[in-house]
């Protein structure tokens, strides 16, 4: 730790140098028309600074709002969305041509007189458009008539996601499974407005503390920005007190300055200091920031986080202060998604399939997470005979000095940011549906028992410990991303991928339905997503072993849950193979049940013995 402290100024200078280099390299990439991750993040952050969010009575207020707000500058775009509370609340996200104009609109705002005394006067980009009052109102109306509206409202109800039924309808109308995969991606991914809202949420935190920490930077990461997020996904946010310093002109001046800020020394160790600071930030968000509610502090986790809900954005937010690897991991995923247009639609489908059969779950536990599942897809695309993605090792090898990134705690996150330098060109021409089938087949045969998945190497390695599933953490290679996954859940995954493989194979073989038949019945991906009821958290999930649920999947006679309609396999070989898989699964299940009874009995015996001893 002491060595790290001593190294810290050197690391800081090194990072400053690297980020400057990176900015230069980034400009080259932009000139080629393909923004890299940092440029993408940067442009979204600037866009947020040009934006305000105004609560209105309905989308009908648009003309009046547009005309009123035009007095502060040129409005570039306005998007409407609503949030369901007791009533439906309506908002407009409005972007100006410059940050100064947005700031002028914010500065012109008044505080709510009705709340004086009980409300805290806070400046933020979240505003409310009140009805015109008295003479000022009439003057406003006159101005409204004089100023002609020139811009159409860009979006109405921009955050409404497609209902399950509407999505089903759309997928039924597709021309084939490949089109279904693309439609699923296009229709369920996080849209433009969703991304803008997430960057405004980040800016609000940053601005709230900017007086004391002018270099603070709240950066979104995870599915909100890596291109794998769906509508309504949560926002992962990392707050860094020194985020803005490196690479700026002001930073170069500071390096030469003889005046040094007096600063409080950290008295406790790094982790408990971070926990204390987060507690304090959590209180500040809770007490002062408009829209922030249900603040929860989860400070004992490996990465301590503050969770909260933003009621003006209808958004769940996870704020951390010490998880820079998560940010760089998002960059890796973003790059993978950009490398080939098949990567994201395939991942979306796998995530939705996993959710529909209850393999993933929004609450943390012993089941596979979306992130681990995404790693499984990336690995599958790397290890193919004709790979679609390069290994991370190849990206590390191609890195130059501009790519060097080291986190505060010394974790090396260096890899080539410019794909042209990696010189990877895929010759794989498989269609999306072929890839999906190959994905299921690959994992139904994968030896989870003995092998670990390494995205760094792009091949399987010997498993270093007895975890049920082992995915080497790409940026901290001594850690296992899927350490939380239990043996039972890993087994369930194997069974489900096998089922999915058979199901999809028979769907491909039966792809001879007429157009009217396709519109009337479930086909293709719809048959993969057949168990939406399993994605719901049932209260008893936490009190009984989930293994019992596995039987629900196969043994219809033992289940009281509504059973899906039987699948009619037209191909007799497929029918026989499905029967034999089911039989094998039943016997595996029986074995698991027996071993669980033995384990429970042993556990009970051991705990009884312990109780005896302690008495
Ligand atoms: P959803 O929130 O389920 O939509 O997906 P997500 O990708 O945002 O996952 P999550 O919120 O769990 O994690 C946010 C980001 O943190 C991920 O996208 C990764 O970039 C990163 N991350 C999560 N878990 C790990 C891990 O174990 N190791 C590393 N290096 N990064 C991780
Ligand atoms: Mg997330």
PDB file of C-alpha atoms and ligand atoms in Angstrom, residues 37 221-226 228-230 232-236 302 318 323-333 351 362 369-372 374-375 471 473-476 479-482, ligand 1:
ATOM      1  CA  UNK A  37     -15.594   4.517 -26.429  1.00  0.00           C
ATOM      2  CA  UNK A 221     -20.699   2.399 -17.337  1.00  0.00           C
ATOM      3  CA  UNK A 222     -22.248  -1.076 -17.715  1.00  0.00           C
ATOM      4  CA  UNK A 223     -25.174  -1.836 -19.981  1.00  0.00           C
ATOM      5  CA  UNK A 224     -26.284   1.823 -20.172  1.00  0.00           C
ATOM      6  CA  UNK A 225     -23.293   2.601 -22.363  1.00  0.00           C
ATOM      7  CA  UNK A 226     -21.744  -0.643 -23.643  1.00  0.00           C
ATOM      8  CA  UNK A 228     -25.861  -4.356 -24.435  1.00  0.00           C
ATOM      9  CA  UNK A 229     -28.505  -2.529 -22.388  1.00  0.00           C
ATOM     10  CA  UNK A 230     -32.211  -2.952 -22.884  1.00  0.00           C
ATOM     11  CA  UNK A 232     -35.319   0.250 -18.542  1.00  0.00           C
ATOM     12  CA  UNK A 233     -31.869  -1.169 -17.630  1.00  0.00           C
ATOM     13  CA  UNK A 234     -30.290   0.185 -14.473  1.00  0.00           C
ATOM     14  CA  UNK A 235     -27.572   2.839 -14.521  1.00  0.00           C
ATOM     15  CA  UNK A 236     -24.145   1.950 -13.156  1.00  0.00           C
ATOM     16  CA  UNK A 302     -16.744  -6.226  -2.577  1.00  0.00           C
ATOM     17  CA  UNK A 318     -25.991   2.025  -8.611  1.00  0.00           C
ATOM     18  CA  UNK A 323     -14.794   0.222  -9.512  1.00  0.00           C
ATOM     19  CA  UNK A 324     -12.758   1.564 -12.381  1.00  0.00           C
ATOM     20  CA  UNK A 325     -12.249  -1.961 -13.752  1.00  0.00           C
ATOM     21  CA  UNK A 326     -16.007  -2.095 -14.332  1.00  0.00           C
ATOM     22  CA  UNK A 327     -15.666   1.049 -16.446  1.00  0.00           C
ATOM     23  CA  UNK A 328     -12.837  -0.421 -18.540  1.00  0.00           C
ATOM     24  CA  UNK A 329     -14.673  -3.730 -18.811  1.00  0.00           C
ATOM     25  CA  UNK A 330     -17.590  -1.813 -20.304  1.00  0.00           C
ATOM     26  CA  UNK A 331     -15.151  -0.374 -22.831  1.00  0.00           C
ATOM     27  CA  UNK A 332     -14.096  -3.900 -23.809  1.00  0.00           C
ATOM     28  CA  UNK A 333     -17.710  -4.980 -24.236  1.00  0.00           C
ATOM     29  CA  UNK A 351     -30.063 -12.702 -22.314  1.00  0.00           C
ATOM     30  CA  UNK A 362     -32.728  -9.218 -11.091  1.00  0.00           C
ATOM     31  CA  UNK A 369     -25.634 -12.706 -13.908  1.00  0.00           C
ATOM     32  CA  UNK A 370     -26.205 -10.904 -17.198  1.00  0.00           C
ATOM     33  CA  UNK A 371     -22.549  -9.947 -17.174  1.00  0.00           C
ATOM     34  CA  UNK A 372     -21.369 -13.577 -16.869  1.00  0.00           C
ATOM     35  CA  UNK A 374     -22.440 -11.867 -21.819  1.00  0.00           C
ATOM     36  CA  UNK A 375     -18.939 -13.267 -21.161  1.00  0.00           C
ATOM     37  CA  UNK A 471     -15.026 -17.451 -15.984  1.00  0.00           C
ATOM     38  CA  UNK A 473     -12.208 -12.126 -14.805  1.00  0.00           C
ATOM     39  CA  UNK A 474     -10.716 -10.468 -17.916  1.00  0.00           C
ATOM     40  CA  UNK A 475      -9.156  -7.552 -16.048  1.00  0.00           C
ATOM     41  CA  UNK A 476      -8.336  -9.232 -12.737  1.00  0.00           C
ATOM     42  CA  UNK A 479     -10.753 -13.668  -9.854  1.00  0.00           C
ATOM     43  CA  UNK A 480     -13.720 -15.680 -11.090  1.00  0.00           C
ATOM     44  CA  UNK A 481     -16.579 -13.608 -12.536  1.00  0.00           C
ATOM     45  CA  UNK A 482     -19.085 -16.429 -11.950  1.00  0.00           C
TER      46      UNK A 482
HETATM   47  P1  LIG B   1     -27.494  -5.255 -16.540  1.00  0.00           P
HETATM   48  O1  LIG B   1     -27.342  -4.259 -15.424  1.00  0.00           O
HETATM   49  O2  LIG B   1     -27.993  -6.568 -16.088  1.00  0.00           O
HETATM   50  O3  LIG B   1     -28.249  -4.709 -17.715  1.00  0.00           O
HETATM   51  O4  LIG B   1     -26.020  -5.578 -17.142  1.00  0.00           O
HETATM   52  P2  LIG B   1     -24.630  -4.863 -16.826  1.00  0.00           P
HETATM   53  O5  LIG B   1     -23.677  -5.234 -17.934  1.00  0.00           O
HETATM   54  O6  LIG B   1     -24.823  -3.407 -16.563  1.00  0.00           O
HETATM   55  O7  LIG B   1     -24.155  -5.611 -15.523  1.00  0.00           O
HETATM   56  P3  LIG B   1     -23.902  -5.064 -14.047  1.00  0.00           P
HETATM   57  O8  LIG B   1     -24.803  -3.915 -13.735  1.00  0.00           O
HETATM   58  O9  LIG B   1     -23.957  -6.253 -13.159  1.00  0.00           O
HETATM   59  O10 LIG B   1     -22.397  -4.582 -14.096  1.00  0.00           O
HETATM   60  C1  LIG B   1     -22.022  -3.347 -14.689  1.00  0.00           C
HETATM   61  C2  LIG B   1     -20.708  -3.464 -15.411  1.00  0.00           C
HETATM   62  O11 LIG B   1     -19.678  -3.720 -14.461  1.00  0.00           O
HETATM   63  C3  LIG B   1     -20.613  -4.611 -16.428  1.00  0.00           C
HETATM   64  O12 LIG B   1     -21.084  -4.266 -17.689  1.00  0.00           O
HETATM   65  C4  LIG B   1     -19.132  -4.855 -16.461  1.00  0.00           C
HETATM   66  O13 LIG B   1     -18.531  -3.920 -17.299  1.00  0.00           O
HETATM   67  C5  LIG B   1     -18.716  -4.562 -15.044  1.00  0.00           C
HETATM   68  N1  LIG B   1     -18.634  -5.792 -14.234  1.00  0.00           N
HETATM   69  C6  LIG B   1     -19.617  -6.427 -13.571  1.00  0.00           C
HETATM   70  N2  LIG B   1     -19.152  -7.510 -12.918  1.00  0.00           N
HETATM   71  C7  LIG B   1     -17.822  -7.540 -13.183  1.00  0.00           C
HETATM   72  C8  LIG B   1     -16.763  -8.414 -12.798  1.00  0.00           C
HETATM   73  O14 LIG B   1     -16.948  -9.401 -12.080  1.00  0.00           O
HETATM   74  N3  LIG B   1     -15.515  -8.083 -13.289  1.00  0.00           N
HETATM   75  C9  LIG B   1     -15.278  -6.988 -14.098  1.00  0.00           C
HETATM   76  N4  LIG B   1     -14.036  -6.728 -14.538  1.00  0.00           N
HETATM   77  N5  LIG B   1     -16.251  -6.158 -14.454  1.00  0.00           N
HETATM   78  C10 LIG B   1     -17.496  -6.424 -14.022  1.00  0.00           C
END
